[in-house]
């Protein structure tokens, strides 16, 4: 289920994600380029 839209500020990747994926990206960085990202990279879907 899509809960958030993630847009990477580094590589521009746009991904529709759910809550657990958001937590994982905040912990591990962008799944594409590994750049660290913050709350501002997520928008409610
Ligand atoms: Zn990225």
mmCIF file with all atom_site columns, N, CA and C and ligand atoms in Angstrom:
data_model
loop_
_atom_site.group_PDB
_atom_site.id
_atom_site.type_symbol
_atom_site.label_atom_id
_atom_site.label_alt_id
_atom_site.label_comp_id
_atom_site.label_asym_id
_atom_site.label_entity_id
_atom_site.label_seq_id
_atom_site.pdbx_PDB_ins_code
_atom_site.Cartn_x
_atom_site.Cartn_y
_atom_site.Cartn_z
_atom_site.occupancy
_atom_site.B_iso_or_equiv
_atom_site.pdbx_formal_charge
_atom_site.auth_seq_id
_atom_site.auth_comp_id
_atom_site.auth_asym_id
_atom_site.auth_atom_id
_atom_site.pdbx_PDB_model_num
ATOM   1   N  N   . UNK A 1 1  ? 0.858  -1.199 0.000  1.00 0.00 ? 1  UNK A N   1
ATOM   2   C  CA  . UNK A 1 1  ? 0.000  0.000  0.000  1.00 0.00 ? 1  UNK A CA  1
ATOM   3   C  C   . UNK A 1 1  ? 0.891  1.245  0.000  1.00 0.00 ? 1  UNK A C   1
ATOM   4   N  N   . UNK A 1 2  ? 0.574  2.167  -0.852 1.00 0.00 ? 2  UNK A N   1
ATOM   5   C  CA  . UNK A 1 2  ? 1.340  3.410  -0.910 1.00 0.00 ? 2  UNK A CA  1
ATOM   6   C  C   . UNK A 1 2  ? 0.886  4.355  0.198  1.00 0.00 ? 2  UNK A C   1
ATOM   7   N  N   . UNK A 1 3  ? 1.832  4.776  1.030  1.00 0.00 ? 3  UNK A N   1
ATOM   8   C  CA  . UNK A 1 3  ? 1.526  5.735  2.084  1.00 0.00 ? 3  UNK A CA  1
ATOM   9   C  C   . UNK A 1 3  ? 2.285  7.046  1.907  1.00 0.00 ? 3  UNK A C   1
ATOM   10  N  N   . UNK A 1 4  ? 3.467  6.933  1.265  1.00 0.00 ? 4  UNK A N   1
ATOM   11  C  CA  . UNK A 1 4  ? 4.309  8.111  1.063  1.00 0.00 ? 4  UNK A CA  1
ATOM   12  C  C   . UNK A 1 4  ? 4.891  8.077  -0.343 1.00 0.00 ? 4  UNK A C   1
ATOM   13  N  N   . UNK A 1 5  ? 5.285  9.243  -0.803 1.00 0.00 ? 5  UNK A N   1
ATOM   14  C  CA  . UNK A 1 5  ? 6.054  9.338  -2.030 1.00 0.00 ? 5  UNK A CA  1
ATOM   15  C  C   . UNK A 1 5  ? 7.439  9.848  -1.646 1.00 0.00 ? 5  UNK A C   1
ATOM   16  N  N   . UNK A 1 6  ? 8.434  9.086  -2.024 1.00 0.00 ? 6  UNK A N   1
ATOM   17  C  CA  . UNK A 1 6  ? 9.824  9.446  -1.737 1.00 0.00 ? 6  UNK A CA  1
ATOM   18  C  C   . UNK A 1 6  ? 10.466 9.975  -3.000 1.00 0.00 ? 6  UNK A C   1
ATOM   19  N  N   . UNK A 1 7  ? 11.108 11.124 -2.893 1.00 0.00 ? 7  UNK A N   1
ATOM   20  C  CA  . UNK A 1 7  ? 11.900 11.653 -4.000 1.00 0.00 ? 7  UNK A CA  1
ATOM   21  C  C   . UNK A 1 7  ? 13.305 11.916 -3.479 1.00 0.00 ? 7  UNK A C   1
ATOM   22  N  N   . UNK A 1 8  ? 14.286 11.265 -4.063 1.00 0.00 ? 8  UNK A N   1
ATOM   23  C  CA  . UNK A 1 8  ? 15.663 11.407 -3.610 1.00 0.00 ? 8  UNK A CA  1
ATOM   24  C  C   . UNK A 1 8  ? 16.239 12.739 -4.080 1.00 0.00 ? 8  UNK A C   1
ATOM   25  N  N   . UNK A 1 9  ? 16.795 13.534 -3.152 1.00 0.00 ? 9  UNK A N   1
ATOM   26  C  CA  . UNK A 1 9  ? 17.367 14.824 -3.539 1.00 0.00 ? 9  UNK A CA  1
ATOM   27  C  C   . UNK A 1 9  ? 18.686 14.676 -4.296 1.00 0.00 ? 9  UNK A C   1
ATOM   28  N  N   . UNK A 1 10 ? 19.281 13.503 -4.213 1.00 0.00 ? 10 UNK A N   1
ATOM   29  C  CA  . UNK A 1 10 ? 20.581 13.285 -4.855 1.00 0.00 ? 10 UNK A CA  1
ATOM   30  C  C   . UNK A 1 10 ? 20.420 12.769 -6.286 1.00 0.00 ? 10 UNK A C   1
ATOM   31  N  N   . UNK A 1 11 ? 19.690 11.665 -6.450 1.00 0.00 ? 11 UNK A N   1
ATOM   32  C  CA  . UNK A 1 11 ? 19.593 11.030 -7.771 1.00 0.00 ? 11 UNK A CA  1
ATOM   33  C  C   . UNK A 1 11 ? 18.253 11.278 -8.458 1.00 0.00 ? 11 UNK A C   1
ATOM   34  N  N   . UNK A 1 12 ? 17.297 11.866 -7.729 1.00 0.00 ? 12 UNK A N   1
ATOM   35  C  CA  . UNK A 1 12 ? 16.018 12.193 -8.346 1.00 0.00 ? 12 UNK A CA  1
ATOM   36  C  C   . UNK A 1 12 ? 15.045 11.033 -8.441 1.00 0.00 ? 12 UNK A C   1
ATOM   37  N  N   . UNK A 1 13 ? 15.416 9.878  -7.916 1.00 0.00 ? 13 UNK A N   1
ATOM   38  C  CA  . UNK A 1 13 ? 14.529 8.712  -7.955 1.00 0.00 ? 13 UNK A CA  1
ATOM   39  C  C   . UNK A 1 13 ? 13.233 8.993  -7.207 1.00 0.00 ? 13 UNK A C   1
ATOM   40  N  N   . UNK A 1 14 ? 12.126 8.639  -7.823 1.00 0.00 ? 14 UNK A N   1
ATOM   41  C  CA  . UNK A 1 14 ? 10.821 8.817  -7.200 1.00 0.00 ? 14 UNK A CA  1
ATOM   42  C  C   . UNK A 1 14 ? 10.206 7.444  -6.978 1.00 0.00 ? 14 UNK A C   1
ATOM   43  N  N   . UNK A 1 15 ? 9.834  7.142  -5.726 1.00 0.00 ? 15 UNK A N   1
ATOM   44  C  CA  . UNK A 1 15 ? 9.307  5.829  -5.384 1.00 0.00 ? 15 UNK A CA  1
ATOM   45  C  C   . UNK A 1 15 ? 8.089  6.004  -4.488 1.00 0.00 ? 15 UNK A C   1
ATOM   46  N  N   . UNK A 1 16 ? 7.050  5.212  -4.763 1.00 0.00 ? 16 UNK A N   1
ATOM   47  C  CA  . UNK A 1 16 ? 5.907  5.161  -3.862 1.00 0.00 ? 16 UNK A CA  1
ATOM   48  C  C   . UNK A 1 16 ? 6.173  4.077  -2.827 1.00 0.00 ? 16 UNK A C   1
ATOM   49  N  N   . UNK A 1 17 ? 6.034  4.419  -1.550 1.00 0.00 ? 17 UNK A N   1
ATOM   50  C  CA  . UNK A 1 17 ? 6.453  3.519  -0.477 1.00 0.00 ? 17 UNK A CA  1
ATOM   51  C  C   . UNK A 1 17 ? 5.407  3.472  0.632  1.00 0.00 ? 17 UNK A C   1
ATOM   52  N  N   . UNK A 1 18 ? 5.615  2.522  1.565  1.00 0.00 ? 18 UNK A N   1
ATOM   53  C  CA  . UNK A 1 18 ? 4.767  2.450  2.748  1.00 0.00 ? 18 UNK A CA  1
ATOM   54  C  C   . UNK A 1 18 ? 5.580  2.865  3.983  1.00 0.00 ? 18 UNK A C   1
ATOM   55  N  N   . UNK A 1 19 ? 4.953  2.819  5.137  1.00 0.00 ? 19 UNK A N   1
ATOM   56  C  CA  . UNK A 1 19 ? 5.578  3.294  6.360  1.00 0.00 ? 19 UNK A CA  1
ATOM   57  C  C   . UNK A 1 19 ? 6.888  2.589  6.711  1.00 0.00 ? 19 UNK A C   1
ATOM   58  N  N   . UNK A 1 20 ? 6.909  1.247  6.708  1.00 0.00 ? 20 UNK A N   1
ATOM   59  C  CA  . UNK A 1 20 ? 8.159  0.545  7.026  1.00 0.00 ? 20 UNK A CA  1
ATOM   60  C  C   . UNK A 1 20 ? 9.285  0.860  6.039  1.00 0.00 ? 20 UNK A C   1
ATOM   61  N  N   . UNK A 1 21 ? 8.948  1.042  4.764  1.00 0.00 ? 21 UNK A N   1
ATOM   62  C  CA  . UNK A 1 21 ? 9.982  1.397  3.779  1.00 0.00 ? 21 UNK A CA  1
ATOM   63  C  C   . UNK A 1 21 ? 10.524 2.792  4.062  1.00 0.00 ? 21 UNK A C   1
ATOM   64  N  N   . UNK A 1 22 ? 9.640  3.700  4.501  1.00 0.00 ? 22 UNK A N   1
ATOM   65  C  CA  . UNK A 1 22 ? 10.098 5.049  4.852  1.00 0.00 ? 22 UNK A CA  1
ATOM   66  C  C   . UNK A 1 22 ? 11.125 4.976  5.983  1.00 0.00 ? 22 UNK A C   1
ATOM   67  N  N   . UNK A 1 23 ? 10.808 4.178  7.008  1.00 0.00 ? 23 UNK A N   1
ATOM   68  C  CA  . UNK A 1 23 ? 11.733 4.022  8.135  1.00 0.00 ? 23 UNK A CA  1
ATOM   69  C  C   . UNK A 1 23 ? 13.069 3.455  7.658  1.00 0.00 ? 23 UNK A C   1
ATOM   70  N  N   . UNK A 1 24 ? 13.003 2.474  6.759  1.00 0.00 ? 24 UNK A N   1
ATOM   71  C  CA  . UNK A 1 24 ? 14.228 1.852  6.258  1.00 0.00 ? 24 UNK A CA  1
ATOM   72  C  C   . UNK A 1 24 ? 15.062 2.845  5.463  1.00 0.00 ? 24 UNK A C   1
ATOM   73  N  N   . UNK A 1 25 ? 14.408 3.667  4.650  1.00 0.00 ? 25 UNK A N   1
ATOM   74  C  CA  . UNK A 1 25 ? 15.150 4.647  3.851  1.00 0.00 ? 25 UNK A CA  1
ATOM   75  C  C   . UNK A 1 25 ? 15.770 5.711  4.747  1.00 0.00 ? 25 UNK A C   1
ATOM   76  N  N   . UNK A 1 26 ? 15.052 6.129  5.793  1.00 0.00 ? 26 UNK A N   1
ATOM   77  C  CA  . UNK A 1 26 ? 15.619 7.103  6.732  1.00 0.00 ? 26 UNK A CA  1
ATOM   78  C  C   . UNK A 1 26 ? 16.851 6.526  7.431  1.00 0.00 ? 26 UNK A C   1
ATOM   79  N  N   . UNK A 1 27 ? 16.835 5.219  7.697  1.00 0.00 ? 27 UNK A N   1
ATOM   80  C  CA  . UNK A 1 27 ? 17.959 4.578  8.382  1.00 0.00 ? 27 UNK A CA  1
ATOM   81  C  C   . UNK A 1 27 ? 19.123 4.297  7.443  1.00 0.00 ? 27 UNK A C   1
ATOM   82  N  N   . UNK A 1 28 ? 18.789 3.838  6.223  1.00 0.00 ? 28 UNK A N   1
ATOM   83  C  CA  . UNK A 1 28 ? 19.814 3.291  5.330  1.00 0.00 ? 28 UNK A CA  1
ATOM   84  C  C   . UNK A 1 28 ? 20.166 4.189  4.161  1.00 0.00 ? 28 UNK A C   1
ATOM   85  N  N   . UNK A 1 29 ? 19.359 5.205  3.906  1.00 0.00 ? 29 UNK A N   1
ATOM   86  C  CA  . UNK A 1 29 ? 19.595 6.072  2.765  1.00 0.00 ? 29 UNK A CA  1
ATOM   87  C  C   . UNK A 1 29 ? 18.800 5.620  1.556  1.00 0.00 ? 29 UNK A C   1
ATOM   88  N  N   . UNK A 1 30 ? 18.953 6.368  0.475  1.00 0.00 ? 30 UNK A N   1
ATOM   89  C  CA  . UNK A 1 30 ? 18.238 6.077  -0.769 1.00 0.00 ? 30 UNK A CA  1
ATOM   90  C  C   . UNK A 1 30 ? 18.558 4.666  -1.262 1.00 0.00 ? 30 UNK A C   1
ATOM   91  N  N   . UNK A 1 31 ? 17.525 3.891  -1.635 1.00 0.00 ? 31 UNK A N   1
ATOM   92  C  CA  . UNK A 1 31 ? 17.786 2.520  -2.107 1.00 0.00 ? 31 UNK A CA  1
ATOM   93  C  C   . UNK A 1 31 ? 18.519 2.474  -3.443 1.00 0.00 ? 31 UNK A C   1
ATOM   94  N  N   . UNK A 1 32 ? 18.535 3.581  -4.160 1.00 0.00 ? 32 UNK A N   1
ATOM   95  C  CA  . UNK A 1 32 ? 19.211 3.612  -5.456 1.00 0.00 ? 32 UNK A CA  1
ATOM   96  C  C   . UNK A 1 32 ? 20.663 4.055  -5.311 1.00 0.00 ? 32 UNK A C   1
ATOM   97  N  N   . UNK A 1 33 ? 20.889 5.196  -4.642 1.00 0.00 ? 33 UNK A N   1
ATOM   98  C  CA  . UNK A 1 33 ? 22.232 5.782  -4.615 1.00 0.00 ? 33 UNK A CA  1
ATOM   99  C  C   . UNK A 1 33 ? 22.865 5.795  -3.222 1.00 0.00 ? 33 UNK A C   1
ATOM   100 N  N   . UNK A 1 34 ? 22.107 5.367  -2.186 1.00 0.00 ? 34 UNK A N   1
ATOM   101 C  CA  . UNK A 1 34 ? 22.607 5.280  -0.812 1.00 0.00 ? 34 UNK A CA  1
ATOM   102 C  C   . UNK A 1 34 ? 22.845 6.627  -0.144 1.00 0.00 ? 34 UNK A C   1
ATOM   103 N  N   . UNK A 1 35 ? 22.450 7.734  -0.800 1.00 0.00 ? 35 UNK A N   1
ATOM   104 C  CA  . UNK A 1 35 ? 22.585 9.047  -0.171 1.00 0.00 ? 35 UNK A CA  1
ATOM   105 C  C   . UNK A 1 35 ? 21.675 9.135  1.061  1.00 0.00 ? 35 UNK A C   1
ATOM   106 N  N   . UNK A 1 36 ? 22.183 9.711  2.148  1.00 0.00 ? 36 UNK A N   1
ATOM   107 C  CA  . UNK A 1 36 ? 21.350 9.914  3.332  1.00 0.00 ? 36 UNK A CA  1
ATOM   108 C  C   . UNK A 1 36 ? 20.238 10.905 3.018  1.00 0.00 ? 36 UNK A C   1
ATOM   109 N  N   . UNK A 1 37 ? 19.027 10.608 3.471  1.00 0.00 ? 37 UNK A N   1
ATOM   110 C  CA  . UNK A 1 37 ? 17.888 11.480 3.216  1.00 0.00 ? 37 UNK A CA  1
ATOM   111 C  C   . UNK A 1 37 ? 17.159 11.757 4.524  1.00 0.00 ? 37 UNK A C   1
ATOM   112 N  N   . UNK A 1 38 ? 16.406 12.858 4.561  1.00 0.00 ? 38 UNK A N   1
ATOM   113 C  CA  . UNK A 1 38 ? 15.679 13.255 5.757  1.00 0.00 ? 38 UNK A CA  1
ATOM   114 C  C   . UNK A 1 38 ? 14.187 13.323 5.505  1.00 0.00 ? 38 UNK A C   1
ATOM   115 N  N   . UNK A 1 39 ? 13.481 13.776 6.538  1.00 0.00 ? 39 UNK A N   1
ATOM   116 C  CA  . UNK A 1 39 ? 12.025 13.860 6.470  1.00 0.00 ? 39 UNK A CA  1
ATOM   117 C  C   . UNK A 1 39 ? 11.507 14.648 5.264  1.00 0.00 ? 39 UNK A C   1
ATOM   118 N  N   . UNK A 1 40 ? 12.290 15.650 4.831  1.00 0.00 ? 40 UNK A N   1
ATOM   119 C  CA  . UNK A 1 40 ? 11.816 16.531 3.766  1.00 0.00 ? 40 UNK A CA  1
ATOM   120 C  C   . UNK A 1 40 ? 11.729 15.828 2.408  1.00 0.00 ? 40 UNK A C   1
ATOM   121 N  N   . UNK A 1 41 ? 12.307 14.626 2.319  1.00 0.00 ? 41 UNK A N   1
ATOM   122 C  CA  . UNK A 1 41 ? 12.262 13.890 1.054  1.00 0.00 ? 41 UNK A CA  1
ATOM   123 C  C   . UNK A 1 41 ? 11.003 13.038 0.900  1.00 0.00 ? 41 UNK A C   1
ATOM   124 N  N   . UNK A 1 42 ? 10.133 13.074 1.901  1.00 0.00 ? 42 UNK A N   1
ATOM   125 C  CA  . UNK A 1 42 ? 8.916  12.271 1.880  1.00 0.00 ? 42 UNK A CA  1
ATOM   126 C  C   . UNK A 1 42 ? 7.686  13.167 1.869  1.00 0.00 ? 42 UNK A C   1
ATOM   127 N  N   . UNK A 1 43 ? 6.711  12.785 1.058  1.00 0.00 ? 43 UNK A N   1
ATOM   128 C  CA  . UNK A 1 43 ? 5.435  13.487 1.033  1.00 0.00 ? 43 UNK A CA  1
ATOM   129 C  C   . UNK A 1 43 ? 4.326  12.465 1.210  1.00 0.00 ? 43 UNK A C   1
ATOM   130 N  N   . UNK A 1 44 ? 3.244  12.840 1.885  1.00 0.00 ? 44 UNK A N   1
ATOM   131 C  CA  . UNK A 1 44 ? 2.111  11.920 1.998  1.00 0.00 ? 44 UNK A CA  1
ATOM   132 C  C   . UNK A 1 44 ? 1.569  11.582 0.608  1.00 0.00 ? 44 UNK A C   1
ATOM   133 N  N   . UNK A 1 45 ? 1.211  10.337 0.396  1.00 0.00 ? 45 UNK A N   1
ATOM   134 C  CA  . UNK A 1 45 ? 0.688  9.918  -0.913 1.00 0.00 ? 45 UNK A CA  1
ATOM   135 C  C   . UNK A 1 45 ? -0.745 10.405 -1.088 1.00 0.00 ? 45 UNK A C   1
HETATM 136 ZN ZN1 . LIG B 2 .  ? 19.120 8.503  -4.600 1.00 0.00 ? 1  LIG B ZN1 1
#
